[in-house]
Tab-separated table of C-alpha atoms and ligand atoms in Angstrom:
chain	number	residue	atom	x	y	z
A	8	UNK	CA	19.893	53.845	-73.461
A	9	UNK	CA	22.041	51.085	-74.826
A	10	UNK	CA	24.308	53.745	-76.240
A	11	UNK	CA	24.873	55.357	-72.842
A	12	UNK	CA	25.564	51.954	-71.326
A	13	UNK	CA	28.071	51.215	-74.061
A	14	UNK	CA	29.828	54.542	-73.498
A	15	UNK	CA	30.120	53.987	-69.784
A	16	UNK	CA	31.348	50.385	-70.314
A	17	UNK	CA	33.974	51.668	-72.754
A	18	UNK	CA	35.167	54.228	-70.218
A	19	UNK	CA	35.271	51.599	-67.470
A	20	UNK	CA	37.255	49.223	-69.750
A	21	UNK	CA	39.772	51.957	-70.703
A	22	UNK	CA	40.450	52.568	-67.029
A	23	UNK	CA	40.780	48.857	-66.313
A	24	UNK	CA	43.344	48.475	-69.114
A	25	UNK	CA	45.343	51.399	-67.783
A	26	UNK	CA	45.227	50.019	-64.227
A	27	UNK	CA	46.352	46.461	-65.044
A	28	UNK	CA	49.701	45.942	-63.338
A	29	UNK	CA	50.794	42.778	-65.104
A	30	UNK	CA	50.035	40.526	-68.104
A	31	UNK	CA	47.693	38.214	-66.178
A	32	UNK	CA	45.553	41.117	-64.981
A	33	UNK	CA	45.391	42.481	-68.497
A	34	UNK	CA	44.175	39.146	-69.790
A	35	UNK	CA	41.441	39.156	-67.153
A	36	UNK	CA	40.334	42.585	-68.390
A	37	UNK	CA	40.251	41.287	-71.975
A	38	UNK	CA	38.093	38.314	-70.998
A	39	UNK	CA	35.803	40.486	-68.926
A	40	UNK	CA	35.020	42.968	-71.732
A	41	UNK	CA	35.803	41.212	-74.995
A	42	UNK	CA	35.390	37.547	-74.062
A	43	UNK	CA	32.606	35.369	-75.445
A	44	UNK	CA	30.564	35.906	-72.312
A	45	UNK	CA	31.992	39.363	-71.737
A	46	UNK	CA	30.221	42.695	-71.264
A	47	UNK	CA	30.303	43.680	-74.944
A	48	UNK	CA	28.962	40.324	-76.131
A	49	UNK	CA	26.030	40.774	-73.798
A	50	UNK	CA	25.237	44.122	-75.375
A	51	UNK	CA	25.422	42.686	-78.854
A	52	UNK	CA	23.008	39.976	-77.767
A	53	UNK	CA	20.481	42.648	-76.713
A	54	UNK	CA	20.660	44.358	-80.123
A	55	UNK	CA	18.194	41.956	-81.700
A	56	UNK	CA	15.389	43.766	-79.977
A	57	UNK	CA	16.256	47.144	-81.541
A	58	UNK	CA	14.757	48.833	-84.543
A	59	UNK	CA	16.823	48.248	-87.718
A	60	UNK	CA	18.470	51.683	-88.017
A	61	UNK	CA	19.161	51.929	-84.352
A	62	UNK	CA	20.628	48.439	-84.538
A	63	UNK	CA	22.984	49.638	-87.296
A	64	UNK	CA	24.043	52.690	-85.322
A	65	UNK	CA	24.648	50.768	-82.095
A	66	UNK	CA	26.377	48.027	-84.098
A	67	UNK	CA	28.834	50.531	-85.533
A	68	UNK	CA	29.433	52.041	-82.141
A	69	UNK	CA	29.979	48.586	-80.657
A	70	UNK	CA	32.565	47.766	-83.326
A	71	UNK	CA	34.388	51.041	-82.738
A	72	UNK	CA	34.519	50.402	-79.019
A	73	UNK	CA	35.700	46.833	-79.601
A	74	UNK	CA	38.455	47.912	-81.971
A	75	UNK	CA	39.584	50.670	-79.662
A	76	UNK	CA	39.722	48.274	-76.716
A	77	UNK	CA	41.626	45.683	-78.723
A	78	UNK	CA	44.197	48.268	-79.675
A	79	UNK	CA	44.549	49.491	-76.109
A	80	UNK	CA	44.947	45.922	-74.882
A	81	UNK	CA	47.512	45.096	-77.591
A	82	UNK	CA	49.486	48.192	-76.861
A	83	UNK	CA	49.596	47.502	-73.140
A	84	UNK	CA	50.456	43.855	-73.718
A	85	UNK	CA	53.383	44.898	-75.910
A	86	UNK	CA	54.625	47.053	-73.047
A	87	UNK	CA	54.432	44.158	-70.623
A	88	UNK	CA	56.251	41.861	-73.078
A	89	UNK	CA	58.984	44.406	-73.576
A	90	UNK	CA	59.433	44.862	-69.841
A	91	UNK	CA	59.582	41.092	-69.317
A	92	UNK	CA	62.173	40.727	-72.075
A	93	UNK	CA	64.272	43.553	-70.658
A	94	UNK	CA	64.194	41.950	-67.189
A	95	UNK	CA	65.184	38.583	-68.650
A	96	UNK	CA	68.056	40.012	-70.648
A	97	UNK	CA	69.199	41.832	-67.547
A	98	UNK	CA	69.172	38.682	-65.453
A	99	UNK	CA	70.727	36.416	-68.086
A	100	UNK	CA	73.378	38.841	-69.127
A	101	UNK	CA	76.786	37.230	-69.437
A	102	UNK	CA	80.052	39.046	-69.827
A	103	UNK	CA	81.780	36.988	-72.497
A	104	UNK	CA	85.008	38.875	-71.994
A	105	UNK	CA	85.434	37.487	-68.449
A	106	UNK	CA	87.758	34.489	-68.081
A	107	UNK	CA	85.880	31.157	-67.779
A	108	UNK	CA	85.488	29.896	-64.186
A	109	UNK	CA	88.177	27.342	-63.348
A	110	UNK	CA	87.463	23.762	-62.290
A	111	UNK	CA	86.115	23.465	-58.736
A	112	UNK	CA	89.097	23.123	-56.415
A	113	UNK	CA	89.395	19.690	-54.824
A	114	UNK	CA	90.219	19.040	-51.191
A	115	UNK	CA	92.056	16.387	-49.266
A	116	UNK	CA	90.091	13.385	-48.065
A	117	UNK	CA	89.379	13.578	-44.305
A	118	UNK	CA	91.507	10.452	-43.717
A	119	UNK	CA	94.430	12.106	-45.530
A	120	UNK	CA	93.972	15.300	-43.523
A	121	UNK	CA	94.062	13.557	-40.149
A	122	UNK	CA	96.907	11.306	-41.277
A	123	UNK	CA	98.945	14.444	-42.069
A	124	UNK	CA	98.140	15.929	-38.637
A	125	UNK	CA	99.298	12.770	-36.864
A	126	UNK	CA	102.436	12.580	-38.996
A	127	UNK	CA	103.306	16.181	-38.041
A	128	UNK	CA	102.756	15.399	-34.373
A	129	UNK	CA	104.945	12.288	-34.355
A	130	UNK	CA	107.668	13.876	-36.461
A	131	UNK	CA	107.802	16.620	-33.813
A	132	UNK	CA	108.305	13.841	-31.236
A	133	UNK	CA	111.264	12.398	-33.123
A	134	UNK	CA	109.472	9.652	-35.072
A	135	UNK	CA	110.197	8.741	-38.705
A	136	UNK	CA	107.297	8.171	-41.140
A	137	UNK	CA	107.655	4.866	-43.010
A	138	UNK	CA	105.513	3.214	-45.631
A	139	UNK	CA	105.281	-0.418	-46.615
A	140	UNK	CA	103.702	-2.252	-49.552
A	141	UNK	CA	100.001	-3.133	-49.566
A	142	UNK	CA	100.835	-6.549	-51.027
A	143	UNK	CA	102.923	-8.197	-48.314
A	144	UNK	CA	104.670	-11.455	-47.688
A	145	UNK	CA	102.976	-13.915	-45.400
A	146	UNK	CA	106.154	-13.797	-43.276
A	147	UNK	CA	105.974	-10.023	-42.615
A	148	UNK	CA	102.218	-9.960	-42.100
A	149	UNK	CA	102.063	-12.968	-39.758
A	150	UNK	CA	105.172	-15.093	-38.963
A	151	UNK	CA	107.543	-12.266	-38.024
A	152	UNK	CA	104.828	-10.918	-35.724
A	153	UNK	CA	104.809	-14.117	-33.725
A	154	UNK	CA	101.760	-15.510	-35.559
A	155	UNK	CA	102.849	-18.924	-36.915
A	156	UNK	CA	100.784	-20.702	-39.636
A	157	UNK	CA	98.358	-22.586	-37.420
A	158	UNK	CA	97.882	-19.776	-34.894
A	159	UNK	CA	94.209	-18.864	-34.266
A	160	UNK	CA	95.076	-15.137	-34.442
A	161	UNK	CA	95.246	-15.609	-38.224
A	162	UNK	CA	91.528	-16.345	-38.292
A	163	UNK	CA	90.485	-12.936	-36.954
A	164	UNK	CA	92.382	-11.258	-39.772
A	165	UNK	CA	91.104	-13.239	-42.730
A	166	UNK	CA	92.622	-11.767	-45.845
A	167	UNK	CA	92.841	-11.833	-49.624
A	168	UNK	CA	95.647	-13.993	-50.946
A	169	UNK	CA	97.331	-13.276	-54.250
A	170	UNK	CA	99.146	-15.735	-56.487
A	171	UNK	CA	102.611	-16.671	-55.300
A	172	UNK	CA	101.714	-16.838	-51.601
A	173	UNK	CA	101.627	-13.094	-50.942
A	174	UNK	CA	98.606	-11.375	-49.460
A	175	UNK	CA	96.916	-7.994	-49.095
A	176	UNK	CA	98.207	-6.865	-45.704
A	177	UNK	CA	95.628	-7.146	-42.942
A	178	UNK	CA	97.239	-4.504	-40.751
A	179	UNK	CA	100.092	-1.993	-40.825
A	180	UNK	CA	102.100	-4.085	-38.327
A	181	UNK	CA	104.329	-5.656	-41.038
A	182	UNK	CA	105.894	-2.204	-41.399
A	183	UNK	CA	107.187	-2.690	-37.818
A	184	UNK	CA	109.137	-5.677	-39.142
A	185	UNK	CA	110.471	-3.716	-42.123
A	186	UNK	CA	111.401	-0.790	-39.834
A	187	UNK	CA	113.264	-2.985	-37.346
A	188	UNK	CA	115.103	-4.884	-40.082
A	189	UNK	CA	116.066	-1.754	-42.066
A	190	UNK	CA	116.759	0.780	-39.343
A	191	UNK	CA	117.468	-1.259	-36.197
A	192	UNK	CA	117.331	0.158	-32.656
A	193	UNK	CA	116.869	2.740	-31.295
A	194	UNK	CA	113.784	3.214	-33.431
A	195	UNK	CA	110.840	5.581	-33.423
A	196	UNK	CA	108.558	5.088	-36.404
A	197	UNK	CA	104.987	5.487	-37.537
A	198	UNK	CA	103.479	3.884	-40.635
A	199	UNK	CA	100.087	5.030	-41.932
A	200	UNK	CA	98.468	3.017	-44.679
A	201	UNK	CA	95.664	1.070	-46.261
A	202	UNK	CA	94.854	-2.424	-45.053
A	203	UNK	CA	92.432	-5.113	-46.220
A	204	UNK	CA	90.332	-7.776	-44.594
A	205	UNK	CA	87.871	-10.344	-45.824
A	206	UNK	CA	85.249	-8.870	-43.581
A	207	UNK	CA	81.493	-8.423	-43.338
A	208	UNK	CA	80.874	-4.706	-44.048
A	209	UNK	CA	78.660	-2.716	-41.655
A	210	UNK	CA	78.451	0.792	-40.117
A	211	UNK	CA	81.866	0.426	-38.423
A	212	UNK	CA	83.636	-2.254	-40.532
A	213	UNK	CA	85.060	-1.940	-44.032
A	214	UNK	CA	86.987	-4.504	-46.064
A	215	UNK	CA	89.451	-1.724	-46.950
A	216	UNK	CA	90.383	0.797	-44.294
A	217	UNK	CA	93.280	2.798	-42.852
A	218	UNK	CA	95.466	2.148	-39.858
A	219	UNK	CA	98.413	3.992	-38.441
A	220	UNK	CA	101.125	1.878	-36.888
A	221	UNK	CA	103.521	3.224	-34.305
A	222	UNK	CA	106.599	1.696	-32.736
A	223	UNK	CA	109.309	2.784	-30.378
A	224	UNK	CA	112.268	0.534	-29.569
A	225	UNK	CA	114.810	1.776	-27.085
A	226	UNK	CA	116.319	0.955	-23.708
A	227	UNK	CA	113.932	0.770	-20.734
A	228	UNK	CA	110.721	1.593	-22.557
A	229	UNK	CA	107.766	1.230	-20.189
A	230	UNK	CA	103.991	1.189	-20.235
A	231	UNK	CA	104.273	4.748	-18.892
A	232	UNK	CA	105.892	5.807	-22.170
A	233	UNK	CA	103.192	4.029	-24.137
A	234	UNK	CA	100.363	5.726	-22.241
A	235	UNK	CA	102.065	9.121	-22.526
A	236	UNK	CA	102.251	8.866	-26.311
A	237	UNK	CA	98.680	7.561	-26.641
A	238	UNK	CA	97.322	10.433	-24.531
A	239	UNK	CA	99.345	12.978	-26.506
A	240	UNK	CA	97.978	11.523	-29.735
A	241	UNK	CA	94.330	11.609	-28.658
A	242	UNK	CA	94.372	15.087	-27.185
A	243	UNK	CA	96.090	16.445	-30.332
A	244	UNK	CA	93.347	14.954	-32.496
A	245	UNK	CA	90.272	15.736	-30.445
A	246	UNK	CA	91.389	19.032	-28.853
A	247	UNK	CA	89.317	18.104	-25.822
A	248	UNK	CA	89.043	15.465	-23.160
A	249	UNK	CA	87.745	12.183	-24.462
A	250	UNK	CA	86.917	9.281	-22.194
A	251	UNK	CA	89.055	6.228	-22.863
A	252	UNK	CA	89.402	2.862	-21.221
A	253	UNK	CA	92.363	0.536	-21.217
A	254	UNK	CA	91.690	-3.163	-20.945
A	255	UNK	CA	93.810	-6.219	-21.543
A	256	UNK	CA	93.951	-7.208	-25.198
A	257	UNK	CA	95.573	-10.153	-26.868
A	258	UNK	CA	97.873	-9.765	-29.844
A	259	UNK	CA	100.686	-12.317	-30.295
A	260	UNK	CA	103.192	-9.549	-31.091
A	261	UNK	CA	102.821	-7.640	-27.815
A	262	UNK	CA	103.089	-8.639	-24.177
A	263	UNK	CA	101.336	-7.238	-22.240
A	264	UNK	CA	98.764	-6.138	-24.792
A	265	UNK	CA	95.969	-3.607	-24.376
A	266	UNK	CA	92.858	-2.445	-26.101
A	267	UNK	CA	92.406	1.296	-25.786
A	268	UNK	CA	88.745	2.029	-26.447
A	269	UNK	CA	87.164	5.423	-26.853
A	270	UNK	CA	83.767	6.451	-25.509
A	271	UNK	CA	81.612	6.522	-28.648
A	272	UNK	CA	81.337	10.154	-29.750
A	273	UNK	CA	78.465	9.449	-32.140
A	274	UNK	CA	75.966	8.533	-29.421
A	275	UNK	CA	77.826	9.930	-26.417
A	276	UNK	CA	78.128	6.425	-25.010
A	277	UNK	CA	74.403	5.609	-25.075
A	278	UNK	CA	74.798	2.891	-27.694
A	279	UNK	CA	74.337	3.055	-31.489
A	280	UNK	CA	75.020	1.061	-34.656
A	281	UNK	CA	78.609	2.343	-34.830
A	282	UNK	CA	79.590	1.111	-31.342
A	283	UNK	CA	77.309	-1.921	-31.607
A	284	UNK	CA	75.159	-0.583	-28.755
A	285	UNK	CA	78.087	-0.874	-26.324
A	286	UNK	CA	78.958	2.826	-25.955
A	287	UNK	CA	82.655	2.038	-26.635
A	288	UNK	CA	84.674	1.760	-29.809
A	289	UNK	CA	87.932	-0.147	-30.295
A	290	UNK	CA	90.383	2.402	-31.569
A	291	UNK	CA	93.924	1.934	-30.447
A	292	UNK	CA	95.250	-1.524	-29.619
A	293	UNK	CA	98.757	-1.396	-28.223
A	294	UNK	CA	101.299	-3.040	-25.951
A	295	UNK	CA	104.940	-3.732	-25.237
A	296	UNK	CA	106.701	-5.464	-28.105
A	297	UNK	CA	106.965	-9.230	-27.587
A	298	UNK	CA	110.605	-10.405	-27.191
A	299	UNK	CA	110.093	-12.971	-29.979
A	300	UNK	CA	109.239	-10.169	-32.423
A	301	UNK	CA	112.397	-8.254	-31.548
A	302	UNK	CA	114.481	-11.421	-31.788
A	303	UNK	CA	113.063	-12.399	-35.204
A	304	UNK	CA	114.036	-8.985	-36.578
A	305	UNK	CA	117.561	-9.314	-35.219
A	306	UNK	CA	117.200	-7.166	-32.102
A	307	UNK	CA	118.405	-8.473	-28.741
A	308	UNK	CA	115.460	-8.344	-26.285
A	309	UNK	CA	117.895	-8.411	-23.354
A	310	UNK	CA	119.175	-5.018	-24.404
A	311	UNK	CA	116.198	-3.401	-26.093
A	312	UNK	CA	112.472	-3.277	-25.601
A	313	UNK	CA	109.650	-1.150	-26.930
A	314	UNK	CA	106.006	-0.394	-27.422
A	315	UNK	CA	103.792	-0.580	-30.482
A	316	UNK	CA	100.290	0.529	-31.362
A	317	UNK	CA	97.918	0.106	-34.293
A	318	UNK	CA	95.530	3.049	-34.521
A	319	UNK	CA	92.283	2.511	-36.448
A	320	UNK	CA	92.699	5.664	-38.534
A	321	UNK	CA	89.397	5.405	-40.392
A	322	UNK	CA	87.538	4.970	-37.105
A	323	UNK	CA	89.375	7.897	-35.606
A	324	UNK	CA	88.145	10.062	-38.486
A	325	UNK	CA	84.592	8.822	-37.838
A	326	UNK	CA	84.875	9.805	-34.173
A	327	UNK	CA	86.403	13.186	-34.859
A	328	UNK	CA	83.692	14.239	-37.314
A	329	UNK	CA	80.829	12.163	-35.828
A	330	UNK	CA	80.374	10.191	-39.060
A	331	UNK	CA	77.858	7.484	-38.305
A	332	UNK	CA	78.630	5.133	-41.191
A	333	UNK	CA	82.128	4.096	-42.278
A	334	UNK	CA	80.877	3.369	-45.819
A	335	UNK	CA	80.399	7.095	-46.497
A	336	UNK	CA	84.163	7.607	-46.398
A	337	UNK	CA	84.773	5.471	-49.468
A	338	UNK	CA	81.515	6.242	-51.266
A	339	UNK	CA	83.146	8.844	-53.533
A	340	UNK	CA	80.037	10.966	-52.946
A	341	UNK	CA	81.082	14.597	-53.404
A	342	UNK	CA	78.108	15.877	-51.397
A	343	UNK	CA	79.698	14.106	-48.444
A	344	UNK	CA	83.350	14.809	-49.223
A	345	UNK	CA	83.098	18.535	-49.910
A	346	UNK	CA	82.086	19.064	-46.268
A	347	UNK	CA	85.684	18.550	-45.174
B	417	LIG	C1	95.492	-4.902	-35.359
B	417	LIG	O1	95.323	-4.798	-36.562
B	417	LIG	C2	96.858	-4.874	-34.757
B	417	LIG	N1	97.844	-4.927	-35.787
B	417	LIG	C3	97.004	-3.606	-33.928
B	417	LIG	C4	98.202	-3.579	-33.034
B	417	LIG	C5	99.373	-2.983	-33.466
B	417	LIG	C6	98.145	-4.103	-31.755
B	417	LIG	C7	100.480	-2.948	-32.631
B	417	LIG	C8	99.226	-4.079	-30.899
B	417	LIG	C9	100.399	-3.484	-31.361
B	417	LIG	P1	92.938	-4.905	-34.808
B	417	LIG	O2	92.554	-6.024	-35.660
B	417	LIG	O3	92.194	-4.768	-33.510
B	417	LIG	O4	94.469	-4.938	-34.463
B	417	LIG	O5	92.745	-3.556	-35.610
B	417	LIG	C10	93.228	-2.322	-35.137
B	417	LIG	C11	92.179	-1.219	-35.260
B	417	LIG	O6	91.787	-1.125	-36.612
B	417	LIG	C12	90.876	-1.512	-34.507
B	417	LIG	O7	90.956	-1.069	-33.180
B	417	LIG	C13	89.871	-0.697	-35.286
B	417	LIG	O8	89.892	0.646	-34.866
B	417	LIG	C14	90.410	-0.768	-36.691
B	417	LIG	N2	89.694	-1.798	-37.462
B	417	LIG	C15	89.777	-3.136	-37.374
B	417	LIG	N3	88.990	-3.736	-38.261
B	417	LIG	C16	88.377	-2.742	-38.958
B	417	LIG	C17	87.446	-2.701	-40.048
B	417	LIG	N4	86.995	-3.804	-40.624
B	417	LIG	N5	87.033	-1.493	-40.496
B	417	LIG	C18	87.520	-0.358	-39.937
B	417	LIG	N6	88.406	-0.317	-38.927
B	417	LIG	C19	88.827	-1.498	-38.436
């Protein structure tokens, strides 16, 4: 009886080995038949009750079945191992004759990209692109712009002084002075560049950021000209209508002066940390050049006048790409930068 049971178990186990589809299933078959609590162990436990010669016969049979099963299991396991190895070699195969991949191509910083777009636009409108030094004289940064030493306007542009009385420029406006002195009127210039302020950093303020200065000096320049150029600039950058507001603004080097604010494009004007919950963002202060500024650079204000503007280039980039924190732009984080 035990013999018949053993035969049928052996047959069942052979089929189970053949049917196992993967290594884990095969292992389950091994445990089920050959494991310590497996089917064959249970039979061997029942052998104690048998007569001695029958015990010997069944014992031999049991060993034969065990050995056969072990061989079948080993053989099948080898197959699975071979298949797994083949699949791995296939997937990890490398063609060593191919040229090595080159370094990942870099890309221009979003500020640089937009700066180039604005330069192209203004060059097409007859403007020259100028650059000035980041370490400026106190005279160019303040005095020549009608901001004498004790003037309160110096306080809102607190800066970093370097030895010898020079300073890190607080705005790109000193390039106006250099442009007027070097080139004289009539003058159409823009000057993009990096500026520095001793400033509390937050979502919309950096200590180091980019501005783009613009100036036109000619005969009979009016506010109409100024507004025309500002509108042309904004529609070229945003490719769509953006809501702006013009309000009076005070800068000693322009008269009248304006603040051109843009409806915050991060929150759609609802209020957020970038626009300080106001819905508006200061972007483009501008005005007609103050006669004192022309005079100090050797230009006769009776004959010439002009407009000037100081675009917050970094903020413009934030608005164009809906970047909600200015600090990301100088973080050097490639996960951020490779999006542009
Ligand atoms: C000026 O710097 C003037 N020179 C602009 C000007 C030029 C006015 C010519 C009239 C004629 P203001 O300090 O507001 O102005 O800065 C100009 C723009 O720079 C701001 O509208 C804002 O967009 C940007 N800006 C100012 N401070 C920061 C800062 N800390 N971080 C990022 N952007 C700033």
